[in-house]
Coordinates of C-alpha atoms in Angstrom, one line a residue:
X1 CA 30.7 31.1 44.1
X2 CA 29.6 32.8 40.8
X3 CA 31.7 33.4 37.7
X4 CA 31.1 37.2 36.7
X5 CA 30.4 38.5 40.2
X6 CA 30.6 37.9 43.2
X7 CA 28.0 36.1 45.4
X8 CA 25.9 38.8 47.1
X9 CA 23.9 38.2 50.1
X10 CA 20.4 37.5 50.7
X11 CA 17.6 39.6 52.2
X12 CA 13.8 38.6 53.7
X13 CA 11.1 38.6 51.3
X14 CA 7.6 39.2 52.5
X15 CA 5.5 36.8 51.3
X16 CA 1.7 38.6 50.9
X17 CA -1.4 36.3 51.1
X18 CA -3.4 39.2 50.2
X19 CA -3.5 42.5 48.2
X20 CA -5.6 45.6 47.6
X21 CA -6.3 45.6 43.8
X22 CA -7.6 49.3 43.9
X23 CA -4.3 50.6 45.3
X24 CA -1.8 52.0 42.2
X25 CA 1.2 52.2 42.1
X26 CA 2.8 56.3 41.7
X27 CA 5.2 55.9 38.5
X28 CA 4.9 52.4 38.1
X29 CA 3.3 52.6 34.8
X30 CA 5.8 54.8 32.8
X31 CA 6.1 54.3 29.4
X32 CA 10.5 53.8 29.8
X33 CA 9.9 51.1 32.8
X34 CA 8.1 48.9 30.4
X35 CA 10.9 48.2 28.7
X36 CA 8.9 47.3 25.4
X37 CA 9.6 49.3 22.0
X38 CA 6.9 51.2 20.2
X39 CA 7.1 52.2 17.0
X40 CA 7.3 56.1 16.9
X41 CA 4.9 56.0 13.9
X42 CA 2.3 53.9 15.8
X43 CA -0.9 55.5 16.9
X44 CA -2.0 53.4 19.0
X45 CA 0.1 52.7 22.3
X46 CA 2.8 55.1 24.2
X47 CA 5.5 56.3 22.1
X48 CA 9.1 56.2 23.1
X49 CA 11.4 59.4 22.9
X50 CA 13.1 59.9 19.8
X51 CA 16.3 60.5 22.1
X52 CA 16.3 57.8 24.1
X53 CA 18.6 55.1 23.7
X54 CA 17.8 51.4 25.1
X55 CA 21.1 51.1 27.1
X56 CA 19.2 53.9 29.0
X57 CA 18.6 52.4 32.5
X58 CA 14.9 52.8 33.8
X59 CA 14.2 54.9 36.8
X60 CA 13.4 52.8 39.6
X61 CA 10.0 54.2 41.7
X62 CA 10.7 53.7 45.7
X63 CA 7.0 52.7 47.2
X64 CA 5.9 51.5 50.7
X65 CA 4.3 48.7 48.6
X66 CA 7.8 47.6 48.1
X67 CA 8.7 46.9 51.8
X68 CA 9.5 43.8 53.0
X69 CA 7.4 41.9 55.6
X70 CA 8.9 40.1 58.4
X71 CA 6.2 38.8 60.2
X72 CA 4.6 36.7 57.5
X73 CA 6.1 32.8 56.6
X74 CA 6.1 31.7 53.6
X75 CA 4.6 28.4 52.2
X76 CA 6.7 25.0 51.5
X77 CA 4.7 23.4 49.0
X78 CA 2.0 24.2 46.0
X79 CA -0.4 22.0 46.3
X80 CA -4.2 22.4 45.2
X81 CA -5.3 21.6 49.0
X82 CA -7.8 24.1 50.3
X83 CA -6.6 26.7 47.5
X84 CA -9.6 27.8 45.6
X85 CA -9.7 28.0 41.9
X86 CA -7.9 31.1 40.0
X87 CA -6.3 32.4 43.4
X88 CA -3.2 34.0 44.8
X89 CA -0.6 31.7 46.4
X90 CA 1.7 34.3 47.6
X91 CA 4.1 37.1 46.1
X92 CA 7.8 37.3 46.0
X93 CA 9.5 40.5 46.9
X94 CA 13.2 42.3 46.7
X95 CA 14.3 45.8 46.9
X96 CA 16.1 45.5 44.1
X97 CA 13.7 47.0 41.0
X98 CA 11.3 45.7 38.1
X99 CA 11.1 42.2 37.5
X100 CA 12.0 42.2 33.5
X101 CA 11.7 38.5 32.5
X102 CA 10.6 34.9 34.1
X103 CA 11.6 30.9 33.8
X104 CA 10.4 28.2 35.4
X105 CA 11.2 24.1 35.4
X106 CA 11.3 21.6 37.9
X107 CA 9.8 23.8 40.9
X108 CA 12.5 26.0 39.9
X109 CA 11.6 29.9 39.6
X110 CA 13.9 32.1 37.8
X111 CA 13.3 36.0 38.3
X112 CA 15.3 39.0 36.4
X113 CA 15.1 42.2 37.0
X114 CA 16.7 46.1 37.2
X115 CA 19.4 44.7 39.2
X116 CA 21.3 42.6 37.1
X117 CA 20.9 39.8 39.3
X118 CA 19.3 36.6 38.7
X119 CA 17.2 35.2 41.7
X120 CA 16.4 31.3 42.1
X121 CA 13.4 30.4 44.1
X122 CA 12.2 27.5 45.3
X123 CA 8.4 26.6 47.0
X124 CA 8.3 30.3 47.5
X125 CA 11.5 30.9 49.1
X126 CA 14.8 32.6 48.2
X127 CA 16.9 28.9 47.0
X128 CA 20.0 30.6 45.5
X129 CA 21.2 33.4 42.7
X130 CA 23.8 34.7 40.5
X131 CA 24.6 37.5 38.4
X132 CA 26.3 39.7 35.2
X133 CA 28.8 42.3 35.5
X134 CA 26.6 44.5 33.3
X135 CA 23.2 44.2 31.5
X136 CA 19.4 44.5 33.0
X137 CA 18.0 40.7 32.5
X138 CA 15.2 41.2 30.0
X139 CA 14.7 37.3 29.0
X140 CA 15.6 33.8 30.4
X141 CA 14.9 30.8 29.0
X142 CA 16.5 26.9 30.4
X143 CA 17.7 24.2 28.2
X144 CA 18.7 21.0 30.4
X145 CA 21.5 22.4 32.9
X146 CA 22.0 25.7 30.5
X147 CA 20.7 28.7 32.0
X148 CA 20.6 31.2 28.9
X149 CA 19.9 34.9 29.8
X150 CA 19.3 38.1 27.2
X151 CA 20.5 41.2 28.6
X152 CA 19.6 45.3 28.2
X153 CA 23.9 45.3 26.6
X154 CA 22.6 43.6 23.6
X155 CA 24.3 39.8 25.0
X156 CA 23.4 36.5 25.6
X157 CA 25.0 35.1 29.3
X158 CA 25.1 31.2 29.3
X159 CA 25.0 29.6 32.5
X160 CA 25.5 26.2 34.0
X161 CA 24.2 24.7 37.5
X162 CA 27.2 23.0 39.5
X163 CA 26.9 19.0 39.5
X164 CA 28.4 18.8 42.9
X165 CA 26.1 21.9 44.5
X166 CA 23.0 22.6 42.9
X167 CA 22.7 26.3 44.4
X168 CA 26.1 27.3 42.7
X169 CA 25.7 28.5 39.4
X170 CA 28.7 29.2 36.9
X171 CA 29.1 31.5 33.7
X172 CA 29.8 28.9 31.5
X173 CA 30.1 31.6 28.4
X174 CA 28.6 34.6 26.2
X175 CA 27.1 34.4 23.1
X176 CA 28.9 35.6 21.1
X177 CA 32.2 33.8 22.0
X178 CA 35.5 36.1 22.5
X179 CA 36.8 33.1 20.0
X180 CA 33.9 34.2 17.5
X181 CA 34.7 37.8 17.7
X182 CA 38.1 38.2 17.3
X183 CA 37.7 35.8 14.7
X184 CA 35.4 37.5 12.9
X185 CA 36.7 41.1 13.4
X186 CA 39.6 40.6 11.0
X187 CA 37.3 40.3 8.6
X188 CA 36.0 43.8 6.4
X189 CA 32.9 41.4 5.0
X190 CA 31.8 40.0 8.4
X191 CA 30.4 44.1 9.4
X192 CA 27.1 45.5 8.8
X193 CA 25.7 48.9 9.3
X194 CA 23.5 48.9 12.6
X195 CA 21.8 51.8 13.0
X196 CA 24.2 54.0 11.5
X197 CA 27.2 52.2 12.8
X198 CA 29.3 49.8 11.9
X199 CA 29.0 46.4 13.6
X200 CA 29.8 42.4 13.7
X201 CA 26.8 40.8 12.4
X202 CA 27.0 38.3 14.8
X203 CA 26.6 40.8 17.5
X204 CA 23.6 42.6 18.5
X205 CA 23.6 46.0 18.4
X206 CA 21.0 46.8 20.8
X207 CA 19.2 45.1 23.7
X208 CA 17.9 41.1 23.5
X209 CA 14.8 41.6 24.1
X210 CA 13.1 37.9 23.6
X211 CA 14.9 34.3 23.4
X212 CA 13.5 30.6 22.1
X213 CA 14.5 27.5 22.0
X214 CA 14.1 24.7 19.6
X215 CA 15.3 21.5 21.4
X216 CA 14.7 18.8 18.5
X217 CA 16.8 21.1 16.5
X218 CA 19.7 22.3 19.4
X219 CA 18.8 25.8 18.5
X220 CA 18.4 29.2 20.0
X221 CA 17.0 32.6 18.8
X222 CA 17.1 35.6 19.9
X223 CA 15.6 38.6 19.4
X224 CA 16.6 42.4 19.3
X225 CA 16.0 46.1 19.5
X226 CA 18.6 46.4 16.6
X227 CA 15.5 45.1 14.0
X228 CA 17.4 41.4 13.8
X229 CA 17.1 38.0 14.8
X230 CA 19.4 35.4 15.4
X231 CA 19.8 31.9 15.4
X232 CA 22.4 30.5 17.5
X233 CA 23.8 26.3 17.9
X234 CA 23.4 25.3 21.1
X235 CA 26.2 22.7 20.9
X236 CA 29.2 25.3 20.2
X237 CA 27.4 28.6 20.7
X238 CA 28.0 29.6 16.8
X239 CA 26.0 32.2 15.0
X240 CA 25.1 30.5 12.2
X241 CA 22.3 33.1 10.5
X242 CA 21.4 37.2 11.6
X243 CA 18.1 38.0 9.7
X244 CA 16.6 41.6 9.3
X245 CA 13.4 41.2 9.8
X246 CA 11.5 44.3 11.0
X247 CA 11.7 48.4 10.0
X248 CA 11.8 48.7 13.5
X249 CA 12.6 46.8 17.1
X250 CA 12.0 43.3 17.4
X251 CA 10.2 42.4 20.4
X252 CA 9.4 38.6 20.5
X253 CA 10.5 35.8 18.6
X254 CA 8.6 32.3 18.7
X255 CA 10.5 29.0 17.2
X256 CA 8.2 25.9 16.7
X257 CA 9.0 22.3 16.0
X258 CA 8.1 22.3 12.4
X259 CA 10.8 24.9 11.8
X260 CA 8.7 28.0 11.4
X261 CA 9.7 30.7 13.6
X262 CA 7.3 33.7 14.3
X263 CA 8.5 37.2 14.4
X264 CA 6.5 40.6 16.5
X265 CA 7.6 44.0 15.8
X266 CA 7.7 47.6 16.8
X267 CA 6.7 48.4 13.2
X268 CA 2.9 46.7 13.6
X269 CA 3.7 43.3 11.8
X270 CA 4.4 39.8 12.6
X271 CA 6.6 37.7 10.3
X272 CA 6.4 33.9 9.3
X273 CA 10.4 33.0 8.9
X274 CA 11.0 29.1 7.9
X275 CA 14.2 27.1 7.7
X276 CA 14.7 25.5 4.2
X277 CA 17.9 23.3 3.2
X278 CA 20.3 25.4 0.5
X279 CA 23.8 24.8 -0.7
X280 CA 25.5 26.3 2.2
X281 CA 23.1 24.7 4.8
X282 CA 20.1 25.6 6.1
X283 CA 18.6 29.6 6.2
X284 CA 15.8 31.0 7.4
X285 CA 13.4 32.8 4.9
X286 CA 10.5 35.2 5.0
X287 CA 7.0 32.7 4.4
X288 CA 4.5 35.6 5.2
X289 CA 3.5 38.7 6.6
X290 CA 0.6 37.3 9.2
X291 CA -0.1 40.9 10.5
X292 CA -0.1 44.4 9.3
X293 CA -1.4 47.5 12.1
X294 CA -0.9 50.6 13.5
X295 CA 0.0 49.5 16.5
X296 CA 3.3 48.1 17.6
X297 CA 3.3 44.0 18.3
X298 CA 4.5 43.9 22.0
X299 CA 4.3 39.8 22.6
X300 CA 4.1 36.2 20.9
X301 CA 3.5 32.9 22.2
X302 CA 2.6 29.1 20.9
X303 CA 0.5 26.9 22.7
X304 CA 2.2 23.7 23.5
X305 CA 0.4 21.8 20.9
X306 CA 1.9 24.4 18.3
X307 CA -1.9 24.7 17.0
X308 CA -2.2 28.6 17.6
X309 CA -0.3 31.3 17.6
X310 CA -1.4 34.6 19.8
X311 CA -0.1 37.9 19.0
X312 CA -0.5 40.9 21.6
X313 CA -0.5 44.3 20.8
X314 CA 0.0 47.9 22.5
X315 CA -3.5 48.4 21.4
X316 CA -4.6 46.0 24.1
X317 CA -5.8 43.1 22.1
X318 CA -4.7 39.8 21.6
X319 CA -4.8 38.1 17.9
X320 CA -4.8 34.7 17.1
X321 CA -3.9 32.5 14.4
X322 CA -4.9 28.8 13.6
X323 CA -1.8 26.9 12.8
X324 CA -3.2 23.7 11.6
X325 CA -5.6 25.8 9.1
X326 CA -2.9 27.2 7.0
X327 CA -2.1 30.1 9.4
X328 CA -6.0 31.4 9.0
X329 CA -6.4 34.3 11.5
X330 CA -9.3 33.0 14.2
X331 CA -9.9 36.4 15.8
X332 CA -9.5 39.1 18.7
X333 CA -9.7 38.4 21.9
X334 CA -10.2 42.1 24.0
X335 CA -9.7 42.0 27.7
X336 CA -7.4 44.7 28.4
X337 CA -7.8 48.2 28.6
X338 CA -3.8 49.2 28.0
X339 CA -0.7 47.3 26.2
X340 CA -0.5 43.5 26.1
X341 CA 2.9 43.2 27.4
X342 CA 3.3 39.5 27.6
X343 CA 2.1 35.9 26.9
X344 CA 2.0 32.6 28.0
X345 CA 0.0 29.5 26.6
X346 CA -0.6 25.4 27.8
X347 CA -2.7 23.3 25.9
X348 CA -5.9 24.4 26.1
X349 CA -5.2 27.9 28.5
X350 CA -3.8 31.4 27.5
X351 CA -2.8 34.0 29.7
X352 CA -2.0 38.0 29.1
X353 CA -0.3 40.4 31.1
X354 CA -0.9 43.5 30.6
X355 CA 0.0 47.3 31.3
X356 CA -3.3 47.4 33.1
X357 CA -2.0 45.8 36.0
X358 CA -4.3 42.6 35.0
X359 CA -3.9 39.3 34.1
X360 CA -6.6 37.8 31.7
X361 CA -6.7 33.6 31.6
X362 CA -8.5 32.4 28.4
X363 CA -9.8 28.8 27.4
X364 CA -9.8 27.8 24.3
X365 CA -12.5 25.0 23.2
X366 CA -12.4 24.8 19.8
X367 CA -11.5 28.0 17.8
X368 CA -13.8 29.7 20.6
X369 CA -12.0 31.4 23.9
X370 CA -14.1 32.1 26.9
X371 CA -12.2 34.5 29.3
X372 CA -12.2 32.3 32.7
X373 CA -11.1 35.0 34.7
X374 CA -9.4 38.7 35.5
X375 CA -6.0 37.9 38.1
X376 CA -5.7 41.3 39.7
X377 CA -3.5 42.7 42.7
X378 CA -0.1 43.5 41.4
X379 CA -0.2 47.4 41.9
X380 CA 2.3 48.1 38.1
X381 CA 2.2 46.7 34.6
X382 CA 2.5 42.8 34.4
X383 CA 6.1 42.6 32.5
X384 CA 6.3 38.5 32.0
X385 CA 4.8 35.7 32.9
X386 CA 5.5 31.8 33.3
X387 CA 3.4 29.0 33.3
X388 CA 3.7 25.1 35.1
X389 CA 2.0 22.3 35.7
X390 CA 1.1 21.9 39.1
X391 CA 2.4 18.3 40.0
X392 CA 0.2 18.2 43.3
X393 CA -2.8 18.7 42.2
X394 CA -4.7 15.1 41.6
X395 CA -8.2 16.3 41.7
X396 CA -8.5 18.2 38.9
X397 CA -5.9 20.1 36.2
X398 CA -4.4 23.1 37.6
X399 CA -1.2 25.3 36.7
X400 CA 1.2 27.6 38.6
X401 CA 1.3 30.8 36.9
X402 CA 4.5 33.3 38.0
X403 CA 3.4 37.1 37.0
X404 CA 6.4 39.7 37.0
X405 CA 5.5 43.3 37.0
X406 CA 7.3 46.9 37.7
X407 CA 5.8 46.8 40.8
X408 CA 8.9 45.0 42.0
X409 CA 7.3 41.9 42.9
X410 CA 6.4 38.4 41.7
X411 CA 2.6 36.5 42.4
X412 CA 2.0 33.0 42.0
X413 CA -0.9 32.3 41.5
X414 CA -3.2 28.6 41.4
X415 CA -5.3 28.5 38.2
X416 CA -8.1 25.6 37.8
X417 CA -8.2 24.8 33.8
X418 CA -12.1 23.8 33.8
X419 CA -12.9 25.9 37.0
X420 CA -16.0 28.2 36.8
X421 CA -16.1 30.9 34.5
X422 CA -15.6 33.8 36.3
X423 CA -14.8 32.2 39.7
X424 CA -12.6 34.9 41.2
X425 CA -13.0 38.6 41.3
X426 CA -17.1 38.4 41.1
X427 CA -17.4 41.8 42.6
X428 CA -15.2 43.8 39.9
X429 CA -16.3 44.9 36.5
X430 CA -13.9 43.2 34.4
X431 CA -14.7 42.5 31.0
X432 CA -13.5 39.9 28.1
X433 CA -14.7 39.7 24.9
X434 CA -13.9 37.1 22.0
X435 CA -15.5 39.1 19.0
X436 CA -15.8 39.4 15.2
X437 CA -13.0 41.1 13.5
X438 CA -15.4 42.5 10.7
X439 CA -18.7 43.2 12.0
X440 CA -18.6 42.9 16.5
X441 CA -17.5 46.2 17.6
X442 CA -16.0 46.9 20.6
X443 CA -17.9 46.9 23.9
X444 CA -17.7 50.0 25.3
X445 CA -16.9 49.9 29.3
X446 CA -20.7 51.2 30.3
X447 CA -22.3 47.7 28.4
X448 CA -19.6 46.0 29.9
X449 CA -20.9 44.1 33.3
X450 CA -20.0 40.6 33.2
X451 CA -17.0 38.9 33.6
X452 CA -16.3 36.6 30.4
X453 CA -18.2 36.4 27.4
X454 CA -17.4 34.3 24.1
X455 CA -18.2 34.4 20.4
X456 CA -17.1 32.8 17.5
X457 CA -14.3 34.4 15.5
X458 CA -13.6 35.0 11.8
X459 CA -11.8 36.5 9.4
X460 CA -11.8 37.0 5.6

């Protein structure tokens, strides 16, 4: 049924209406299970042995929060119908690790994790899967019928849905091809030096850690641990550039229409790359250096619009940049007491996942974000995230919002895009601040008692 591996077979999920966000989760928060790279020199943030390589598998914590439940059935459809703003839907769960990366289309959830295996659910039940021979799935992202998949072995797995059986998926191919390889092996000028080593430079030499799509242009990039970037042609799955970019891991890469792609590193900085036209075709150059810090850049993410660009950090802020305004940086958002693991962005909403165990959902109006609400109740760090329209809603705008986090599970939660501020979790002392990058200090957590709080931004 699937190309690298055999089919395996399904187990029960419990699907959990509720959760106790004051319970924790023993180990869940260890610095190796977030799979994100900090830069040794960074002061700010965890620091990763000097030792450890990333082909190291994480150790995976055994909880009674990670039980299945029997007795509980889970829900057919999303709809907005007697769900209150900013709440939990339900939570996906297998005993089979930390869920590492998220996609989702067409009421189509894709969930990777310690176990190689890619799960495919559908209204919050188990719908199908597949899997590698080898390589933890740290990023997924869809492209029509292609399913493309980064992995901890430094590959790219592509992936194609069956047109007679839409729960059979195939390995269509890897990126790079065998055809590509051998190819380019007989060549002396096609190696570089990776970390000491010698290697194909259309291979990477470490683990993918982020992937992105251009459609208008049929491109993919990818991002690595091995301090490059690639760009790849979707049409024949050629490497057609490999860019060092950082002094240190690259973990997330961000394409946009215009042809700018954004760069976050290890090393504390954040890269403006853009594609110009030269003799030999198109390349990717270095525009800018947005971002310069102590602290390593963990996340990236666009809004849809392509108008601003939000950087998180291991620090546990979130920066953001006006596109529209000649990249002008429009502030720091602070609602998170650990890393910023991951983003996710719409139109007008941003969300961040965080080591914290919390997810904070922003609105921007403006260049102003107002902190709507704190999502708590997964018991580990939130890993990834992904973000939908909810097609049944008709009363007002709402969005399906997948979490992932090393607590083994997946939440989906319903969030309202002009709901209350501060709607859900009323009784906990969360705290968001949009402040001043110059003169606003930080809040400290005594001053902080309200849920969301707003200011304008600026920077000089």
């Amino acid at each position: 049924m699937f190309a690298e591996a055999d089919s395996f077979p399904r187990s029960k999920f419990g699907n959990i209406m509720h959760s106790d966000p004051n319970m924790s989760l023993p180990g869940s928060g260890s610095e190796d299970d977030l799979y994100v790279r900090y830069s040794s020199a960074s002061t700010s943030g965890p620091a990763y042995e000097a030792h450890r390589t990333s082909l190291e598998g994480s150790p995976i914590t055994m909880s009674p929060w990670n039980q299945t439940s029997s007795f509980m059935k889970p829900s057919t459809a999303i709809s907005d119908n007697d769900v209150p703003a900013n709440s939990l839907i339900g939570s996906l769960t297998r005993e089979e690790g930390h869920i590492y990366s998220l996609a989702a289309t067409n009421d189509l959830l894709y969930t990777g994790s310690d176990s190689k295996n890619i799960r495919v659910w559908k209204n919050l039940k188990e719908f199908t899967g597949f899997k590698s021979n080898s390589g933890l799935v740290k990023a997924i992202v869809i492209s029509g019928e292609k399913i493309f998949t980064g992995h901890q072995d430094g590959k790219i797995r592509v992936w194609k849905i069956s047109p007679k059986d839409p729960s059979i998926y195939k390995r269509a191919g890897t990126l790079p091809t065998l055809k590509d390889v051998l190819k380019s092996s007989i060549k002396p000028s096609n190696y570089v030096e990776v970390k000491h080593k010698r290697a194909l430079w259309i291979k990477h030499a470490d683990a993918v850690s982020c992937l992105s799509l251009n459609v208008e242009q049929g491109l993919l990039y990818s991002a690595s641990w091995d301090r490059t970037f690639k760009v790849w042609r979707i049409s024949d799955s050629k490497c057609l550039e490999s860019i060092r970019a950082h002094d240190d891991a690259v973990n997330s890469v961000v394409s946009t229409m215009s042809g700018m792609v954004f760069t976050g590193s290890a090393d504390g900085t954040v890269k403006v790359w853009k594609r110009e036209q030269q003799r030999k075709g198109a390349k990717h150059v270095l525009s800018q250096t947005l971002l310069q810090q102590d602290s390593a850049v963990t996340a990236l993410a666009i809004n849809t619009q392509g108008s601003v660009l939000y950087c998180g950090s291991s620090d546990g802020l979130v920066n953001f940049w006006e596109v529209e305004k000649q990249l002008s940086h429009g502030g720091v958002l602070k609602g998170h007491k650990q890393a910023v693991l991951c983003l996710e962005a719409t139109e007008n909403l941003m969300f961040s996942g965080s080591a914290d165990k919390n997810i904070c959902v922003w609105r921007k109006d403006g260049n102003i974000h107002t902190c709507l609400s704190v999502l708590t109740g997964h018991m580990g760090p939130v890993k990834c995230l992904a973000v939908e329209k909810n097609q049944e809603s008709r009363s007002e705008q709402r969005w399906i919002v997948h979490s992932g986090s090393l607590d083994n599970s997946v939440k989906v939660w319903s969030v309202a895009e002009f709901a209350q501020i501060g709607a859900t979790n009323k009784n906990q002392q969360h705290a968001c601040f949009e402040f001043d990058s110059e003169s606003a200090p930080f809040a400290s957590d005594e001053t902080a008692s309200s849920t969301s709080s707003s200011s304008q931004s600026r920077w000089h």
